[in-house]
Tab-separated table of C-alpha atoms in Angstrom:
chain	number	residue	atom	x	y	z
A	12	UNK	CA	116.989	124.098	38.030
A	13	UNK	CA	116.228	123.227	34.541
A	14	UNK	CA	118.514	125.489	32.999
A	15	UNK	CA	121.648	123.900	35.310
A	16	UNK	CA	119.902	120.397	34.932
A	17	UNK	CA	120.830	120.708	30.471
A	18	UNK	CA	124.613	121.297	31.252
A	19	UNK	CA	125.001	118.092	33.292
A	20	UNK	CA	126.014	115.253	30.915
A	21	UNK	CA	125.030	112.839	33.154
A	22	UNK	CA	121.796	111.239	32.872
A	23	UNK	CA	119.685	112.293	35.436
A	24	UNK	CA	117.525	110.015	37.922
A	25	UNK	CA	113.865	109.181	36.905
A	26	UNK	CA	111.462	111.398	38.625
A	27	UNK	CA	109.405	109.693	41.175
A	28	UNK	CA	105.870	110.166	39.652
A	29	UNK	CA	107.699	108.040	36.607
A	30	UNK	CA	108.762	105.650	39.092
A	31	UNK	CA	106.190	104.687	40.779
A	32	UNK	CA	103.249	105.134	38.550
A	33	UNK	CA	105.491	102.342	36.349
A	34	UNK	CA	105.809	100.252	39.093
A	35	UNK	CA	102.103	100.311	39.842
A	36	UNK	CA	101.318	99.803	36.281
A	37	UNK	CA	103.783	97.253	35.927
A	38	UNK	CA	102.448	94.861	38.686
A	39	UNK	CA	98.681	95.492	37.409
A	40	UNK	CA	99.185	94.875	33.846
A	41	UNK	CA	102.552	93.442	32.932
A	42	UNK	CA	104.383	94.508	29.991
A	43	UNK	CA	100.495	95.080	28.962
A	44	UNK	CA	100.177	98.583	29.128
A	45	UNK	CA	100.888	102.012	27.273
A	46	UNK	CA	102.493	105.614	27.688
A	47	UNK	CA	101.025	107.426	25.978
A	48	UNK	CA	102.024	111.968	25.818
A	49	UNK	CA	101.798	114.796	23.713
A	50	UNK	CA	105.117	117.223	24.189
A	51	UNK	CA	104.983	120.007	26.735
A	52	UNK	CA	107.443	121.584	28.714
A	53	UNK	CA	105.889	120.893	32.118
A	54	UNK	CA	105.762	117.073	31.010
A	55	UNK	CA	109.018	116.648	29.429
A	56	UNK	CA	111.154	114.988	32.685
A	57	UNK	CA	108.448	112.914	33.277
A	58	UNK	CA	108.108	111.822	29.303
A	59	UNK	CA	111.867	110.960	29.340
A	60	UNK	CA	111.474	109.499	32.903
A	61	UNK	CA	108.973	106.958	31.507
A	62	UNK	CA	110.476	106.266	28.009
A	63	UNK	CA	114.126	105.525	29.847
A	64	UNK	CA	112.033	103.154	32.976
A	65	UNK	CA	109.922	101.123	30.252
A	66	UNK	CA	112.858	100.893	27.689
A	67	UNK	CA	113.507	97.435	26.602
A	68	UNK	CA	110.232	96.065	28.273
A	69	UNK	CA	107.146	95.746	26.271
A	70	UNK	CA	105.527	98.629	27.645
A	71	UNK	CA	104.679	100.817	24.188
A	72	UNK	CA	105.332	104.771	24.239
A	73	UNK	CA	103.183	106.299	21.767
A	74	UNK	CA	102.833	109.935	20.909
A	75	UNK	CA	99.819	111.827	18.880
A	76	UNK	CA	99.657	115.751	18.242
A	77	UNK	CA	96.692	116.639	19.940
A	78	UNK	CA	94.938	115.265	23.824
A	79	UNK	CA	91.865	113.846	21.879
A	80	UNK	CA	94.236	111.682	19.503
A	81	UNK	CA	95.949	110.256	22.705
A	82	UNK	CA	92.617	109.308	24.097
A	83	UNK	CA	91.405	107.902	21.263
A	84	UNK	CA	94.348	105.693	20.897
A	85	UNK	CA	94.077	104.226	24.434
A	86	UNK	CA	90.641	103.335	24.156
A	87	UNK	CA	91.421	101.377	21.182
A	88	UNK	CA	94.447	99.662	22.630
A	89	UNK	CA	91.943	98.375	25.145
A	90	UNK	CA	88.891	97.591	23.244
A	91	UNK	CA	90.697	95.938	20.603
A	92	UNK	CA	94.208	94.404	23.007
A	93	UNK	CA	93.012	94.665	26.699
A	94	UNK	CA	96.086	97.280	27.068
A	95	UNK	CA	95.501	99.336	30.367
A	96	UNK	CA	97.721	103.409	29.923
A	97	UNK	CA	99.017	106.143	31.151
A	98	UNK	CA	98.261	109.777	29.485
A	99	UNK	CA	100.956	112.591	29.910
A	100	UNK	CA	99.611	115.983	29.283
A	101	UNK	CA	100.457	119.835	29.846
A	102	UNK	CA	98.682	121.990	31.941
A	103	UNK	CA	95.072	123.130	31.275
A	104	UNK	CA	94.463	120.893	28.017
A	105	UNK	CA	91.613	118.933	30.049
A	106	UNK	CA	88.857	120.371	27.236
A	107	UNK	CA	91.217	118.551	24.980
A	108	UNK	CA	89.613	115.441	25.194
A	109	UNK	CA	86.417	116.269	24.526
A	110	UNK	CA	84.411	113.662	24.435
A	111	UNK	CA	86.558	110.371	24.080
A	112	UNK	CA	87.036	110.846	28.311
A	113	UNK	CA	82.926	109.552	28.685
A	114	UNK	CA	83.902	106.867	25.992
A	115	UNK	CA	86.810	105.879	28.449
A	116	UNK	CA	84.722	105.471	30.902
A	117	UNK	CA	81.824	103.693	29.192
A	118	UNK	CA	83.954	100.759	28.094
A	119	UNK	CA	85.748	100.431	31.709
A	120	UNK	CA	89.207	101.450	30.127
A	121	UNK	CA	91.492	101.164	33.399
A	122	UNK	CA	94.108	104.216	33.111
A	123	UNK	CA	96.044	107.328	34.661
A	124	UNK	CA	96.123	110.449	32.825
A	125	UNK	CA	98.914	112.616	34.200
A	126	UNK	CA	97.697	116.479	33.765
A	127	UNK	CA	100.430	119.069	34.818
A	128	UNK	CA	99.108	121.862	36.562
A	129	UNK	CA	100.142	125.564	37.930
A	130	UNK	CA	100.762	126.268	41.922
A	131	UNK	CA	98.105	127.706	44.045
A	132	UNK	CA	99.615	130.836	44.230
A	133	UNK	CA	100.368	131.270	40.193
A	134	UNK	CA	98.793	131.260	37.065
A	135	UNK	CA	99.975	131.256	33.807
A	136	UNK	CA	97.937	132.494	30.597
A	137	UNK	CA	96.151	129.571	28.383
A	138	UNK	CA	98.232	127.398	30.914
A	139	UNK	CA	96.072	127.156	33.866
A	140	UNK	CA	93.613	124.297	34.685
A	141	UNK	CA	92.447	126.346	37.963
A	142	UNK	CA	92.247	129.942	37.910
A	143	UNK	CA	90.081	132.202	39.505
A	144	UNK	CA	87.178	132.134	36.261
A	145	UNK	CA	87.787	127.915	35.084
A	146	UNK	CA	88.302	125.230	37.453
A	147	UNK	CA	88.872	122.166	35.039
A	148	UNK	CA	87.788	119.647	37.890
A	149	UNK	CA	84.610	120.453	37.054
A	150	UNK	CA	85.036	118.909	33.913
A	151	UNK	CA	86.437	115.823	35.400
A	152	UNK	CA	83.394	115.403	37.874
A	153	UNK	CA	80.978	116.340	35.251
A	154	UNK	CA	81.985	112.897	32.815
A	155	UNK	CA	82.154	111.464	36.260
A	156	UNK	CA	85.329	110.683	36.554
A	157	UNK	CA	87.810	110.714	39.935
A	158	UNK	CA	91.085	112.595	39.940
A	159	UNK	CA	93.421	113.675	43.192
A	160	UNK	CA	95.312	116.866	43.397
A	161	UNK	CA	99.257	116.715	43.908
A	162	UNK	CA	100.374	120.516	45.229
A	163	UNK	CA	103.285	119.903	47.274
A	164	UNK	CA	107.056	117.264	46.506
A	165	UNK	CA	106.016	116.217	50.254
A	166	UNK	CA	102.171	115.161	49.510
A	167	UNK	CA	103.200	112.587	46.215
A	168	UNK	CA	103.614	109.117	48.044
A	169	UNK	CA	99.964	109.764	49.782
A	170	UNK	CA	98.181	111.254	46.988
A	171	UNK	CA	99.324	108.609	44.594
A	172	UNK	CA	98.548	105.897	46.868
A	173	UNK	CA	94.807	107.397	47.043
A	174	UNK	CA	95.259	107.353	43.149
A	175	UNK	CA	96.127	103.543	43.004
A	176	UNK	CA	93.322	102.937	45.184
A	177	UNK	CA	91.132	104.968	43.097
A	178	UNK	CA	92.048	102.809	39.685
A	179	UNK	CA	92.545	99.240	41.644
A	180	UNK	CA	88.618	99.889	42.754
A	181	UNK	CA	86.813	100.934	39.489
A	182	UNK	CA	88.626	100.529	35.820
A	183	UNK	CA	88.182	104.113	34.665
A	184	UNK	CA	90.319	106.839	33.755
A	185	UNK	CA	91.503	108.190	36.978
A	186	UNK	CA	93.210	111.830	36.629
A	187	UNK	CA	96.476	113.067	38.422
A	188	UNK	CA	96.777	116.897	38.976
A	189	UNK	CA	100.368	117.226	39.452
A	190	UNK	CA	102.215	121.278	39.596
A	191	UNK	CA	105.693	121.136	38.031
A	192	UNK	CA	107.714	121.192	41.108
A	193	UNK	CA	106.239	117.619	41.819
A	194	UNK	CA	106.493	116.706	38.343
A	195	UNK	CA	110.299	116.972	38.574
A	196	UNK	CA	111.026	115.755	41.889
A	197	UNK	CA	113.636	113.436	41.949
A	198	UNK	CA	114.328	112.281	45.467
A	199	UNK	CA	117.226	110.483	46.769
A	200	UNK	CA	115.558	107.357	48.210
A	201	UNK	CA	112.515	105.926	46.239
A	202	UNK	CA	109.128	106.766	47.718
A	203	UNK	CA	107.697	103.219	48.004
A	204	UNK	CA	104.408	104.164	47.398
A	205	UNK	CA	101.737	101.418	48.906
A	206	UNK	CA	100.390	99.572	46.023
A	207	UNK	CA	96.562	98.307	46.540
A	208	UNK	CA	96.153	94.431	46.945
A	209	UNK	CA	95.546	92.127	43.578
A	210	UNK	CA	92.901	90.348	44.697
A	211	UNK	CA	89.826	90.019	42.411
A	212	UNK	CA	87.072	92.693	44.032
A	213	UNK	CA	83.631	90.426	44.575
A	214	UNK	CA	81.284	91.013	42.242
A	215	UNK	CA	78.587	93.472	44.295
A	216	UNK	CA	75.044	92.204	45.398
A	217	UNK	CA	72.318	93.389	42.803
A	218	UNK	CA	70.245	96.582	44.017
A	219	UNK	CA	66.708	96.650	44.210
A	220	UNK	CA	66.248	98.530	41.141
A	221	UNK	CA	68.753	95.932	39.249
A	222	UNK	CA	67.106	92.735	40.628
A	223	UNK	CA	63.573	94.316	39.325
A	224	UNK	CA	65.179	95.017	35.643
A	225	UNK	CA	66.887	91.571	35.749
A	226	UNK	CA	62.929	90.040	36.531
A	227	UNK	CA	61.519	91.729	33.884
A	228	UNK	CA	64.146	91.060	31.149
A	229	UNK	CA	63.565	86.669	32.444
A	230	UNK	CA	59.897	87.365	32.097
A	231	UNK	CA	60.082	88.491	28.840
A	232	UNK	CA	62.849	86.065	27.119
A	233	UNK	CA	61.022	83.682	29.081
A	234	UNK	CA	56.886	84.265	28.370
A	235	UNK	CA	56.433	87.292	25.911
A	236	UNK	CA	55.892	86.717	22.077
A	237	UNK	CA	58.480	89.369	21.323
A	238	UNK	CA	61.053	89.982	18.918
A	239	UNK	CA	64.285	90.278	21.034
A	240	UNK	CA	67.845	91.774	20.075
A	241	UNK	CA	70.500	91.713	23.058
A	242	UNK	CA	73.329	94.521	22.690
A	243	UNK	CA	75.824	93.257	24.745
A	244	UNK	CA	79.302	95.351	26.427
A	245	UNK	CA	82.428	94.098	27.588
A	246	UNK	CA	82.275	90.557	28.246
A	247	UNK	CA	84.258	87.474	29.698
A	248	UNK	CA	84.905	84.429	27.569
A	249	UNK	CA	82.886	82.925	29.720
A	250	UNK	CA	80.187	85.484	30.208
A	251	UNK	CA	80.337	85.194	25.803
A	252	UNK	CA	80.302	81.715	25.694
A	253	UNK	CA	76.825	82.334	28.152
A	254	UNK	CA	75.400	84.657	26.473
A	255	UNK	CA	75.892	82.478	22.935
A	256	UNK	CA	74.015	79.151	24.990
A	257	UNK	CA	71.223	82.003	26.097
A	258	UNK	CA	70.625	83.747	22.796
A	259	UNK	CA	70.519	80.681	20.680
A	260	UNK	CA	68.069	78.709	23.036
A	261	UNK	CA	65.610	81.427	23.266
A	262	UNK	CA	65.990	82.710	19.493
A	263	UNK	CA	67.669	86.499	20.449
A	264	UNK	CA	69.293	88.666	17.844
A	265	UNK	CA	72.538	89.453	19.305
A	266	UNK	CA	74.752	92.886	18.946
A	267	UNK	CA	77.844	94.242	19.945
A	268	UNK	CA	78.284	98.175	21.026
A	269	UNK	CA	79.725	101.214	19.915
A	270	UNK	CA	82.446	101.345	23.344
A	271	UNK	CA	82.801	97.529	22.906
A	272	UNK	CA	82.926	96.370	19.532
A	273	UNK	CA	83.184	92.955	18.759
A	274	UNK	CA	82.235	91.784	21.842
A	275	UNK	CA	79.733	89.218	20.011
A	276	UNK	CA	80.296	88.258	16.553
A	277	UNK	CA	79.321	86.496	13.378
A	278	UNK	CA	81.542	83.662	14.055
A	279	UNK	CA	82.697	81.988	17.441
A	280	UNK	CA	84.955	79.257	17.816
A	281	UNK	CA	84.858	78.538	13.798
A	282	UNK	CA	81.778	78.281	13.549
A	283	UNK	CA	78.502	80.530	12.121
A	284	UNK	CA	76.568	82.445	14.919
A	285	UNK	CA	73.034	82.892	13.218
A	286	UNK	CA	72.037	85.119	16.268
């Protein structure tokens, strides 16, 4: 009862979503991660929730007035600090973020994004992000992105467990449907939630298709008389210090990307890259 809930001066307990989604974040990327929320009734425990559980840690809690500016500022905490987040937003603001969600995903920004939603059996106006004309799934599955669907107080430890899984496997945004009720819930004993294992995933066998492209790029930097200009992603220090040895041994112009700028420059390690 929210209305009771503002007469008790006691601080209330975190809710669990808070909890354990900080607990989670905390043991994937320490002190190295972001909260990041735009205001909204059906977010506000969980807002205060997070800001009280990361306070004096070096978790940042950043705010912007509109869904797109809270996107945007995530993807540049990881492009430009490696800074994995967490995205608090009301209910049925999904078309918010426009097109800085297929950006997310592009440059393999790990995150949650926390998106309150209404019951099954309710719908508010301009508040909904499932009604009986919109389902805003639909937009998550159409950047092709994952999300799970938390109805019920009883169903959080499971469905965020298949969230965890969902982010530990593939560093994309990964969206949490969550209806108020669950929001708020502030149980007694802590849930526990099972957090996915740490260890590095191995690095997946090449398809046909990839192993064909790969054969044809060696043929070319190899034999043909070509003008060549690599635009290269997100790389590792040691994939960059690779691709540095490959581009200036075989003469290739070298770019970084739009969703991963910087990722090759005009100087490395103090000194000139003429690539």
């Amino acid at each position: 009862n929210r209305m009771l809930a503002r007469s008790i001066s006691t601080s209330l307990p975190p809710v669990s979503i808070a909890t354990e989604v900080a607990r989670f974040m905390g043991e994937r990327w320490p002190d190295h991660w972001d909260f990041h929320s735009y205001t909204g009734s059906m977010v506000a425990g969980l807002i205060q929730s997070m800001q009280q559980r990361v306070a004096d840690s070096g978790v940042r809690c950043l705010h912007g007035c509109n869904e797109h500016s809270l996107a945007v500022a995530a993807l540049a905490g990881w492009q430009l600090y490696g800074r994995a987040y967490v995205i608090a937003v009301t209910s049925g603001m999904i078309d918010e973020f426009r097109g800085t969600l297929a950006n997310l995903k592009r440059a393999g920004a790990p995150g949650l994004i926390i998106c309150a939603d209404s019951p099954d059996n309710a719908w508010f106006a301009f508040q909904g992000t499932m009604d009986a004309d919109h389902d805003g799934r639909q937009v998550i599955a159409a950047r092709g992105l994952r999300h799970v669907f938390i109805r019920k107080v009883d169903e959080v430890a499971a469905k965020l467990a298949e969230a965890f899984a969902l982010l530990a496997e593939r560093a994309e945004p990964v969206f949490v449907l969550a209806t108020q009720a669950v929001l708020e819930s502030r149980p007694q004993q802590p849930l526990d939630v099972g957090l996915p294992p740490l260890g590095t995933p191995a690095s997946p066998r090449l398809s046909e298709a990839q192993q064909a492209a790969l054969d044809e790029a060696l043929s070319l930097i190899n034999q043909a008389p070509l003008h060549m200009l690599w635009q290269c992603g997100r790389l590792s220090d040691e994939q960059r210090e690779r691709v540095y040895r490959i581009a200036a041994a075989a003469g290739i112009a070298l770019a970084d990307s739009i969703t991963q700028p910087g990722s090759v420059g005009p100087y490395h390690q103090g000194q000139a890259v003429p690539n």
